[in-house]
Amino acid sequence: MFFPFSWVLGTFEWTPFNSNPVDCFFQGLVGACGVSVLCNMMRVYYFIQSCSDSETETESKQRSSLLGSPLRGNWRTAVQFWSLTVLLSLVGSRVSSLIVLEFSLRAVSSWVSTGLNADDRGLELLLFQSQFSLGCGLTCTLVFLHQGAPHSSLSLFLAAALSWALASYCSSMWIHVAKLYPLHSTEHYCGKCISLLTSGHTMLASLQRAVILAFAFATVASTATVYDHFLSQKDALKFWTPLTLCYTMLVVYVQDDQQRHTGTEALLHTVVLRLGALLVLMVTAGEWSDVLHILITFLGETVCLLPSQDLLQAVLKEHNTTLSKHEQISSHRTREHTPKTSSNDS
């Protein structure tokens, strides 16, 4: 009589879920909420910047249209959110840890090559590309924190509820800003828009610090997970050291190549190179489930990057505007310095 029920429970032994599927769903939901918060806050920031940099209302509408309408893309956002939730639920902690460590390596490489300049295009593009890696970082951190916990399902449910509330607030803020910020920022009768008008320019820096903090915790959890699953075996270092060195050189090459090329095709090319290298690594030293999870990450990166083309265009637009301003300031300083030099010579 209980044969069908036991058969359904037995299927989880070969499905991509590494543990209780309910826990995996809650972990994926927290990761998807983190990605949603990141994207919505970046959209709010670039929308505010486009409005503040525009001199006329027509120009403001033209530049703000790059980010699209949140109401028209409501169903697309919902499909993207739940697809990302499912994909993050399916990716195991082993592959999620490798994704986090790989992104941390790319972040360090980008930081070394560009420095601490927050207006640099490389760091802003890196923040844009961190969407799926951030989701993996949140999931593997939750897995690490709830290992052996007696009430892990309840804790994950509470974490998912708080994450859902935060993501809903950020989504409602983006909808409010996209609809009413141009009006409220001039009339000064909306407290939320006034706060964004006075302190909105610091939003990107705060967002970068929050992402760095999240990846700091995720790196610790990922290092412990990788050591337990890959490096704790005998003679594992002899096998993993050359593979890690080769993969590090590949990441540095991809980072340098990405700084020379921009756009969607360049980003997708980078994703294929990175995840292709991880796929070869898992075929060589991993299990069949790891290979399956790497294939799932291809879909996850696609789900994050392709629907966010408006955000990518806003990042590139803001970078071009910043460059033009710097060029105008430098040329103006050069013109001021030239007459003084000529008068001193005379």
mmCIF file of C-alpha atoms in Angstrom:
data_model
loop_
_atom_site.group_PDB
_atom_site.id
_atom_site.type_symbol
_atom_site.label_atom_id
_atom_site.label_comp_id
_atom_site.label_asym_id
_atom_site.label_seq_id
_atom_site.Cartn_x
_atom_site.Cartn_y
_atom_site.Cartn_z
ATOM 1 C CA MET A 1 0.000 0.000 0.000
ATOM 2 C CA PHE A 2 2.898 2.357 0.721
ATOM 3 C CA PHE A 3 4.881 1.302 -2.347
ATOM 4 C CA PRO A 4 4.183 4.424 -4.474
ATOM 5 C CA PHE A 5 5.028 6.753 -1.588
ATOM 6 C CA SER A 6 8.309 4.997 -0.877
ATOM 7 C CA TRP A 7 9.133 5.008 -4.577
ATOM 8 C CA VAL A 8 8.630 8.797 -4.732
ATOM 9 C CA LEU A 9 10.891 9.257 -1.709
ATOM 10 C CA GLY A 10 13.471 6.984 -3.292
ATOM 11 C CA THR A 11 13.675 9.157 -6.390
ATOM 12 C CA PHE A 12 15.464 11.851 -4.402
ATOM 13 C CA GLU A 13 18.508 9.608 -4.283
ATOM 14 C CA TRP A 14 19.206 10.208 -7.948
ATOM 15 C CA THR A 15 17.663 13.654 -8.479
ATOM 16 C CA PRO A 16 19.873 16.772 -8.446
ATOM 17 C CA PHE A 17 18.788 17.519 -4.859
ATOM 18 C CA ASN A 18 21.604 16.815 -2.417
ATOM 19 C CA SER A 19 19.371 16.943 0.676
ATOM 20 C CA ASN A 20 15.764 17.588 1.625
ATOM 21 C CA PRO A 21 14.080 19.173 -1.427
ATOM 22 C CA VAL A 22 12.109 21.533 0.814
ATOM 23 C CA ASP A 23 15.355 22.872 2.301
ATOM 24 C CA CYS A 24 16.834 23.170 -1.174
ATOM 25 C CA PHE A 25 13.804 25.169 -2.320
ATOM 26 C CA PHE A 26 14.103 27.583 0.611
ATOM 27 C CA GLN A 27 17.816 28.016 -0.090
ATOM 28 C CA GLY A 28 17.128 28.709 -3.752
ATOM 29 C CA LEU A 29 14.407 31.184 -2.786
ATOM 30 C CA VAL A 30 16.819 33.112 -0.554
ATOM 31 C CA GLY A 31 19.378 33.195 -3.382
ATOM 32 C CA ALA A 32 16.820 34.415 -5.919
ATOM 33 C CA CYS A 33 15.645 37.114 -3.508
ATOM 34 C CA GLY A 34 19.239 38.292 -3.104
ATOM 35 C CA VAL A 35 19.640 38.553 -6.875
ATOM 36 C CA SER A 36 16.330 40.416 -7.136
ATOM 37 C CA VAL A 37 17.425 42.936 -4.484
ATOM 38 C CA LEU A 38 20.720 43.510 -6.307
ATOM 39 C CA CYS A 39 19.098 44.105 -9.701
ATOM 40 C CA ASN A 40 16.307 46.340 -8.405
ATOM 41 C CA MET A 41 18.671 48.515 -6.368
ATOM 42 C CA MET A 42 21.003 48.894 -9.348
ATOM 43 C CA ARG A 43 18.033 49.902 -11.507
ATOM 44 C CA VAL A 44 16.970 52.487 -8.914
ATOM 45 C CA TYR A 45 20.491 53.905 -8.785
ATOM 46 C CA TYR A 46 20.932 54.232 -12.550
ATOM 47 C CA PHE A 47 17.427 55.638 -12.943
ATOM 48 C CA ILE A 48 18.205 58.346 -10.394
ATOM 49 C CA GLN A 49 21.521 59.087 -12.077
ATOM 50 C CA SER A 50 19.874 59.367 -15.482
ATOM 51 C CA CYS A 51 17.300 61.787 -14.106
ATOM 52 C CA SER A 52 19.872 63.930 -12.303
ATOM 53 C CA ASP A 53 22.218 64.083 -15.308
ATOM 54 C CA SER A 54 19.446 65.021 -17.746
ATOM 55 C CA GLU A 55 18.924 68.702 -18.356
ATOM 56 C CA THR A 56 15.464 68.521 -19.882
ATOM 57 C CA GLU A 57 12.396 66.364 -19.329
ATOM 58 C CA THR A 58 12.591 64.923 -22.855
ATOM 59 C CA GLU A 59 16.185 63.869 -22.368
ATOM 60 C CA SER A 60 15.274 62.353 -19.008
ATOM 61 C CA LYS A 61 12.553 60.229 -20.582
ATOM 62 C CA GLN A 62 14.867 59.097 -23.368
ATOM 63 C CA ARG A 63 17.663 58.059 -21.022
ATOM 64 C CA SER A 64 15.353 56.514 -18.430
ATOM 65 C CA SER A 65 13.685 54.395 -21.109
ATOM 66 C CA LEU A 66 16.878 52.351 -21.260
ATOM 67 C CA LEU A 67 15.801 50.640 -18.043
ATOM 68 C CA GLY A 68 12.413 49.727 -19.431
ATOM 69 C CA SER A 69 9.070 49.769 -17.635
ATOM 70 C CA PRO A 70 8.670 47.623 -14.506
ATOM 71 C CA LEU A 71 4.951 47.259 -15.143
ATOM 72 C CA ARG A 72 5.295 45.984 -18.701
ATOM 73 C CA GLY A 73 7.914 43.418 -17.696
ATOM 74 C CA ASN A 74 6.122 42.257 -14.555
ATOM 75 C CA TRP A 75 5.358 38.770 -15.856
ATOM 76 C CA ARG A 76 8.868 38.441 -17.281
ATOM 77 C CA THR A 77 10.330 39.354 -13.910
ATOM 78 C CA ALA A 78 8.146 36.735 -12.231
ATOM 79 C CA VAL A 79 9.201 34.044 -14.706
ATOM 80 C CA GLN A 80 12.855 34.975 -14.261
ATOM 81 C CA PHE A 81 12.552 34.969 -10.457
ATOM 82 C CA TRP A 82 10.931 31.551 -10.150
ATOM 83 C CA SER A 83 13.165 30.030 -12.821
ATOM 84 C CA LEU A 84 16.194 31.276 -10.907
ATOM 85 C CA THR A 85 14.740 29.875 -7.684
ATOM 86 C CA VAL A 86 14.396 26.421 -9.224
ATOM 87 C CA LEU A 87 17.864 26.498 -10.779
ATOM 88 C CA LEU A 88 19.539 27.612 -7.543
ATOM 89 C CA SER A 89 17.642 24.868 -5.727
ATOM 90 C CA LEU A 90 19.018 22.258 -8.104
ATOM 91 C CA VAL A 91 22.673 23.346 -7.954
ATOM 92 C CA GLY A 92 24.522 21.445 -5.245
ATOM 93 C CA SER A 93 26.728 22.950 -2.577
ATOM 94 C CA ARG A 94 29.888 21.505 -4.188
ATOM 95 C CA VAL A 95 29.398 23.318 -7.488
ATOM 96 C CA SER A 96 28.024 26.439 -5.771
ATOM 97 C CA SER A 97 31.208 26.636 -3.726
ATOM 98 C CA LEU A 98 33.349 26.397 -6.851
ATOM 99 C CA ILE A 99 31.260 29.123 -8.519
ATOM 100 C CA VAL A 100 31.771 31.408 -5.512
ATOM 101 C CA LEU A 101 35.531 30.812 -5.359
ATOM 102 C CA GLU A 102 35.821 31.364 -9.107
ATOM 103 C CA PHE A 103 33.981 34.676 -8.905
ATOM 104 C CA SER A 104 36.059 35.749 -5.903
ATOM 105 C CA LEU A 105 39.180 35.056 -7.937
ATOM 106 C CA ARG A 106 37.838 37.173 -10.797
ATOM 107 C CA ALA A 107 36.891 39.959 -8.381
ATOM 108 C CA VAL A 108 40.396 40.056 -6.919
ATOM 109 C CA SER A 109 41.877 40.074 -10.427
ATOM 110 C CA SER A 110 39.609 42.948 -11.461
ATOM 111 C CA TRP A 111 40.382 44.869 -8.265
ATOM 112 C CA VAL A 112 44.113 44.513 -8.842
ATOM 113 C CA SER A 113 43.866 45.611 -12.474
ATOM 114 C CA THR A 114 41.510 48.571 -11.940
ATOM 115 C CA GLY A 115 42.270 49.677 -8.385
ATOM 116 C CA LEU A 116 39.777 51.133 -5.950
ATOM 117 C CA ASN A 117 38.097 53.466 -8.442
ATOM 118 C CA ALA A 118 34.377 52.930 -7.839
ATOM 119 C CA ASP A 119 33.455 54.673 -11.108
ATOM 120 C CA ASP A 120 35.427 52.251 -13.208
ATOM 121 C CA ARG A 121 33.463 50.297 -15.756
ATOM 122 C CA GLY A 122 35.179 47.028 -14.856
ATOM 123 C CA LEU A 123 33.903 47.058 -11.267
ATOM 124 C CA GLU A 124 30.375 48.029 -12.307
ATOM 125 C CA LEU A 125 30.293 45.271 -14.917
ATOM 126 C CA LEU A 126 31.627 42.855 -12.317
ATOM 127 C CA LEU A 127 28.757 43.816 -10.014
ATOM 128 C CA PHE A 128 26.347 43.219 -12.886
ATOM 129 C CA GLN A 129 27.857 39.787 -13.570
ATOM 130 C CA SER A 130 27.740 38.758 -9.912
ATOM 131 C CA GLN A 131 24.021 37.945 -10.042
ATOM 132 C CA PHE A 132 24.128 34.155 -10.301
ATOM 133 C CA SER A 133 27.351 33.921 -8.275
ATOM 134 C CA LEU A 134 25.674 35.912 -5.499
ATOM 135 C CA GLY A 135 22.763 33.478 -5.514
ATOM 136 C CA CYS A 136 25.179 30.545 -5.290
ATOM 137 C CA GLY A 137 27.034 32.311 -2.483
ATOM 138 C CA LEU A 138 23.850 32.716 -0.444
ATOM 139 C CA THR A 139 22.804 29.093 -0.965
ATOM 140 C CA CYS A 140 26.177 27.569 -0.070
ATOM 141 C CA THR A 141 26.403 29.829 2.998
ATOM 142 C CA LEU A 142 23.012 28.571 4.168
ATOM 143 C CA VAL A 143 24.076 24.979 3.575
ATOM 144 C CA PHE A 144 27.252 25.545 5.594
ATOM 145 C CA LEU A 145 25.436 27.263 8.478
ATOM 146 C CA HIS A 146 22.676 24.641 8.722
ATOM 147 C CA GLN A 147 24.828 21.521 8.652
ATOM 148 C CA GLY A 148 23.606 19.315 11.477
ATOM 149 C CA ALA A 149 21.027 21.855 12.667
ATOM 150 C CA PRO A 150 18.043 20.117 14.350
ATOM 151 C CA HIS A 151 15.456 22.556 12.952
ATOM 152 C CA SER A 152 17.043 23.537 9.663
ATOM 153 C CA SER A 153 13.754 23.597 7.740
ATOM 154 C CA LEU A 154 12.216 26.096 10.167
ATOM 155 C CA SER A 155 15.313 28.307 10.095
ATOM 156 C CA LEU A 156 15.414 28.249 6.308
ATOM 157 C CA PHE A 157 11.705 29.083 6.168
ATOM 158 C CA LEU A 158 12.275 32.147 8.356
ATOM 159 C CA ALA A 159 15.264 33.171 6.222
ATOM 160 C CA ALA A 160 13.187 32.766 3.061
ATOM 161 C CA ALA A 161 10.350 34.837 4.557
ATOM 162 C CA LEU A 162 12.687 37.684 5.513
ATOM 163 C CA SER A 163 14.356 37.545 2.105
ATOM 164 C CA TRP A 164 10.954 37.624 0.395
ATOM 165 C CA ALA A 165 9.945 40.698 2.415
ATOM 166 C CA LEU A 166 13.187 42.503 1.533
ATOM 167 C CA ALA A 167 12.905 41.599 -2.157
ATOM 168 C CA SER A 168 9.260 42.747 -2.238
ATOM 169 C CA TYR A 169 10.208 46.086 -0.668
ATOM 170 C CA CYS A 170 13.014 46.650 -3.184
ATOM 171 C CA SER A 171 10.719 45.709 -6.069
ATOM 172 C CA SER A 172 8.030 48.129 -4.877
ATOM 173 C CA MET A 173 10.685 50.833 -4.506
ATOM 174 C CA TRP A 174 11.816 50.320 -8.103
ATOM 175 C CA ILE A 175 8.217 50.498 -9.360
ATOM 176 C CA HIS A 176 7.602 53.667 -7.319
ATOM 177 C CA VAL A 177 10.805 55.321 -8.522
ATOM 178 C CA ALA A 178 10.216 54.418 -12.171
ATOM 179 C CA LYS A 179 6.698 55.866 -12.090
ATOM 180 C CA LEU A 180 6.889 58.853 -9.766
ATOM 181 C CA TYR A 181 10.502 59.878 -9.075
ATOM 182 C CA PRO A 182 10.758 62.507 -11.876
ATOM 183 C CA LEU A 183 7.667 64.222 -10.443
ATOM 184 C CA HIS A 184 8.321 63.771 -6.736
ATOM 185 C CA SER A 185 11.967 64.857 -6.954
ATOM 186 C CA THR A 186 10.902 68.266 -8.260
ATOM 187 C CA GLU A 187 7.794 68.754 -6.097
ATOM 188 C CA HIS A 188 9.526 67.583 -2.864
ATOM 189 C CA TYR A 189 6.469 66.053 -1.188
ATOM 190 C CA CYS A 190 7.465 62.362 -1.112
ATOM 191 C CA GLY A 191 9.754 61.325 1.720
ATOM 192 C CA LYS A 192 11.069 58.275 -0.100
ATOM 193 C CA CYS A 193 11.986 60.219 -3.242
ATOM 194 C CA ILE A 194 13.502 63.066 -1.225
ATOM 195 C CA SER A 195 15.743 60.570 0.572
ATOM 196 C CA LEU A 196 16.819 59.129 -2.759
ATOM 197 C CA LEU A 197 17.409 62.629 -4.114
ATOM 198 C CA THR A 198 19.731 63.565 -1.256
ATOM 199 C CA SER A 199 21.558 60.254 -0.697
ATOM 200 C CA GLY A 200 20.883 58.225 -3.837
ATOM 201 C CA HIS A 201 24.379 58.865 -5.196
ATOM 202 C CA THR A 202 25.826 56.681 -2.411
ATOM 203 C CA MET A 203 23.575 53.720 -3.199
ATOM 204 C CA LEU A 204 25.991 51.970 -5.544
ATOM 205 C CA ALA A 205 28.876 52.159 -3.067
ATOM 206 C CA SER A 206 26.656 50.756 -0.295
ATOM 207 C CA LEU A 207 25.491 48.017 -2.624
ATOM 208 C CA GLN A 208 29.074 47.115 -3.467
ATOM 209 C CA ARG A 209 29.969 46.887 0.227
ATOM 210 C CA ALA A 210 26.971 44.648 0.902
ATOM 211 C CA VAL A 211 27.917 42.331 -1.968
ATOM 212 C CA ILE A 212 31.540 42.208 -0.774
ATOM 213 C CA LEU A 213 30.345 41.268 2.723
ATOM 214 C CA ALA A 214 28.087 38.541 1.328
ATOM 215 C CA PHE A 215 30.927 37.100 -0.743
ATOM 216 C CA ALA A 216 33.278 37.258 2.247
ATOM 217 C CA PHE A 217 30.987 34.951 4.224
ATOM 218 C CA ALA A 218 30.371 32.811 1.136
ATOM 219 C CA THR A 219 34.107 32.431 0.493
ATOM 220 C CA VAL A 220 34.656 31.055 4.011
ATOM 221 C CA ALA A 221 31.786 28.596 3.588
ATOM 222 C CA SER A 222 32.921 27.629 0.093
ATOM 223 C CA THR A 223 36.505 27.031 1.208
ATOM 224 C CA ALA A 224 35.319 24.713 3.971
ATOM 225 C CA THR A 225 33.007 22.862 1.576
ATOM 226 C CA VAL A 226 35.673 22.440 -1.103
ATOM 227 C CA TYR A 227 38.144 21.163 1.474
ATOM 228 C CA ASP A 228 35.661 18.626 2.870
ATOM 229 C CA HIS A 229 34.583 17.301 -0.522
ATOM 230 C CA PHE A 230 37.678 17.647 -2.715
ATOM 231 C CA LEU A 231 40.873 18.262 -0.733
ATOM 232 C CA SER A 232 40.487 16.020 2.310
ATOM 233 C CA GLN A 233 41.416 12.859 0.422
ATOM 234 C CA LYS A 234 44.929 11.466 0.310
ATOM 235 C CA ASP A 235 47.160 12.899 -2.458
ATOM 236 C CA ALA A 236 44.363 15.263 -3.486
ATOM 237 C CA LEU A 237 46.651 18.304 -3.470
ATOM 238 C CA LYS A 238 48.971 16.695 -6.027
ATOM 239 C CA PHE A 239 46.048 16.356 -8.393
ATOM 240 C CA TRP A 240 44.224 19.625 -7.720
ATOM 241 C CA THR A 241 47.188 22.005 -7.617
ATOM 242 C CA PRO A 242 48.035 21.936 -11.371
ATOM 243 C CA LEU A 243 44.353 22.064 -12.293
ATOM 244 C CA THR A 244 43.804 25.075 -10.023
ATOM 245 C CA LEU A 245 46.830 26.885 -11.463
ATOM 246 C CA CYS A 246 45.628 26.321 -15.014
ATOM 247 C CA TYR A 247 42.156 27.520 -14.127
ATOM 248 C CA THR A 248 43.582 30.621 -12.409
ATOM 249 C CA MET A 249 45.486 31.562 -15.556
ATOM 250 C CA LEU A 250 42.300 31.077 -17.575
ATOM 251 C CA VAL A 251 40.379 33.403 -15.246
ATOM 252 C CA VAL A 252 43.056 36.094 -15.566
ATOM 253 C CA TYR A 253 42.952 35.759 -19.358
ATOM 254 C CA VAL A 254 39.162 36.013 -19.398
ATOM 255 C CA GLN A 255 39.284 39.098 -17.163
ATOM 256 C CA ASP A 256 41.763 40.862 -19.441
ATOM 257 C CA ASP A 257 39.791 39.922 -22.542
ATOM 258 C CA GLN A 258 36.571 41.196 -21.024
ATOM 259 C CA GLN A 259 38.081 44.612 -20.334
ATOM 260 C CA ARG A 260 38.812 44.955 -24.055
ATOM 261 C CA HIS A 261 35.341 43.880 -25.215
ATOM 262 C CA THR A 262 31.880 44.794 -23.951
ATOM 263 C CA GLY A 263 28.309 43.875 -24.740
ATOM 264 C CA THR A 264 26.129 40.826 -24.414
ATOM 265 C CA GLU A 265 28.151 38.608 -26.738
ATOM 266 C CA ALA A 266 31.354 39.271 -24.812
ATOM 267 C CA LEU A 267 29.651 38.479 -21.497
ATOM 268 C CA LEU A 268 28.168 35.240 -22.826
ATOM 269 C CA HIS A 269 31.542 34.311 -24.300
ATOM 270 C CA THR A 270 33.088 34.834 -20.866
ATOM 271 C CA VAL A 271 30.411 32.660 -19.244
ATOM 272 C CA VAL A 272 31.020 29.857 -21.722
ATOM 273 C CA LEU A 273 34.773 29.950 -21.111
ATOM 274 C CA ARG A 274 34.476 29.996 -17.325
ATOM 275 C CA LEU A 275 31.812 27.336 -16.969
ATOM 276 C CA GLY A 276 33.389 25.254 -19.727
ATOM 277 C CA ALA A 277 36.597 25.162 -17.730
ATOM 278 C CA LEU A 278 34.651 24.175 -14.613
ATOM 279 C CA LEU A 279 32.909 21.460 -16.631
ATOM 280 C CA VAL A 280 36.245 20.001 -17.712
ATOM 281 C CA LEU A 281 37.416 20.215 -14.100
ATOM 282 C CA MET A 282 34.371 18.295 -12.847
ATOM 283 C CA VAL A 283 34.626 15.678 -15.594
ATOM 284 C CA THR A 284 38.226 15.117 -14.521
ATOM 285 C CA ALA A 285 37.896 15.203 -10.729
ATOM 286 C CA GLY A 286 34.203 15.353 -9.849
ATOM 287 C CA GLU A 287 31.131 13.182 -9.939
ATOM 288 C CA TRP A 288 28.348 12.824 -12.475
ATOM 289 C CA SER A 289 26.060 14.996 -10.328
ATOM 290 C CA ASP A 290 28.674 17.784 -10.411
ATOM 291 C CA VAL A 291 28.687 17.690 -14.214
ATOM 292 C CA LEU A 292 24.885 17.947 -14.196
ATOM 293 C CA HIS A 293 25.023 20.879 -11.803
ATOM 294 C CA ILE A 294 27.539 22.680 -14.029
ATOM 295 C CA LEU A 295 25.121 22.322 -16.940
ATOM 296 C CA ILE A 296 22.405 23.809 -14.736
ATOM 297 C CA THR A 297 24.644 26.789 -13.983
ATOM 298 C CA PHE A 298 24.773 27.531 -17.714
ATOM 299 C CA LEU A 299 21.000 28.006 -17.594
ATOM 300 C CA GLY A 300 21.285 30.034 -14.396
ATOM 301 C CA GLU A 301 23.776 32.490 -15.876
ATOM 302 C CA THR A 302 21.581 32.826 -18.968
ATOM 303 C CA VAL A 303 18.472 33.481 -16.867
ATOM 304 C CA CYS A 304 20.330 36.227 -14.988
ATOM 305 C CA LEU A 305 22.111 37.967 -17.874
ATOM 306 C CA LEU A 306 19.709 37.890 -20.822
ATOM 307 C CA PRO A 307 16.662 39.508 -19.120
ATOM 308 C CA SER A 308 18.927 42.200 -17.620
ATOM 309 C CA GLN A 309 20.020 43.822 -20.865
ATOM 310 C CA ASP A 310 18.422 47.117 -19.821
ATOM 311 C CA LEU A 311 20.649 47.139 -16.764
ATOM 312 C CA LEU A 312 23.736 46.391 -18.846
ATOM 313 C CA GLN A 313 22.931 49.242 -21.219
ATOM 314 C CA ALA A 314 22.462 51.577 -18.243
ATOM 315 C CA VAL A 315 25.876 50.571 -16.850
ATOM 316 C CA LEU A 316 27.570 51.248 -20.188
ATOM 317 C CA LYS A 317 25.632 54.509 -20.644
ATOM 318 C CA GLU A 318 26.642 55.751 -17.205
ATOM 319 C CA HIS A 319 30.260 54.870 -17.891
ATOM 320 C CA ASN A 320 30.273 56.777 -21.187
ATOM 321 C CA THR A 321 28.690 59.801 -19.489
ATOM 322 C CA THR A 322 31.313 59.736 -16.733
ATOM 323 C CA LEU A 323 34.108 59.519 -19.283
ATOM 324 C CA SER A 324 32.764 62.481 -21.241
ATOM 325 C CA LYS A 325 32.539 64.557 -18.052
ATOM 326 C CA HIS A 326 36.121 63.704 -17.088
ATOM 327 C CA GLU A 327 37.315 64.615 -20.580
ATOM 328 C CA GLN A 328 35.512 67.967 -20.453
ATOM 329 C CA ILE A 329 36.991 68.768 -17.030
ATOM 330 C CA SER A 330 40.512 67.819 -18.103
ATOM 331 C CA SER A 331 40.257 69.845 -21.324
ATOM 332 C CA HIS A 332 38.933 72.835 -19.382
ATOM 333 C CA ARG A 333 41.832 72.615 -16.925
ATOM 334 C CA THR A 334 44.274 72.374 -19.814
ATOM 335 C CA ARG A 335 42.825 75.523 -21.401
ATOM 336 C CA GLU A 336 43.103 77.380 -18.105
ATOM 337 C CA HIS A 337 46.684 76.262 -17.593
ATOM 338 C CA THR A 338 47.824 77.240 -21.117
ATOM 339 C CA PRO A 339 47.207 81.047 -20.846
ATOM 340 C CA LYS A 340 48.918 81.171 -17.440
ATOM 341 C CA THR A 341 51.978 79.451 -18.876
ATOM 342 C CA SER A 342 52.115 81.771 -21.877
ATOM 343 C CA SER A 343 51.760 84.883 -19.681
ATOM 344 C CA ASN A 344 54.570 83.750 -17.394
ATOM 345 C CA ASP A 345 56.817 83.155 -20.387
ATOM 346 C CA SER A 346 56.164 86.661 -21.649
#
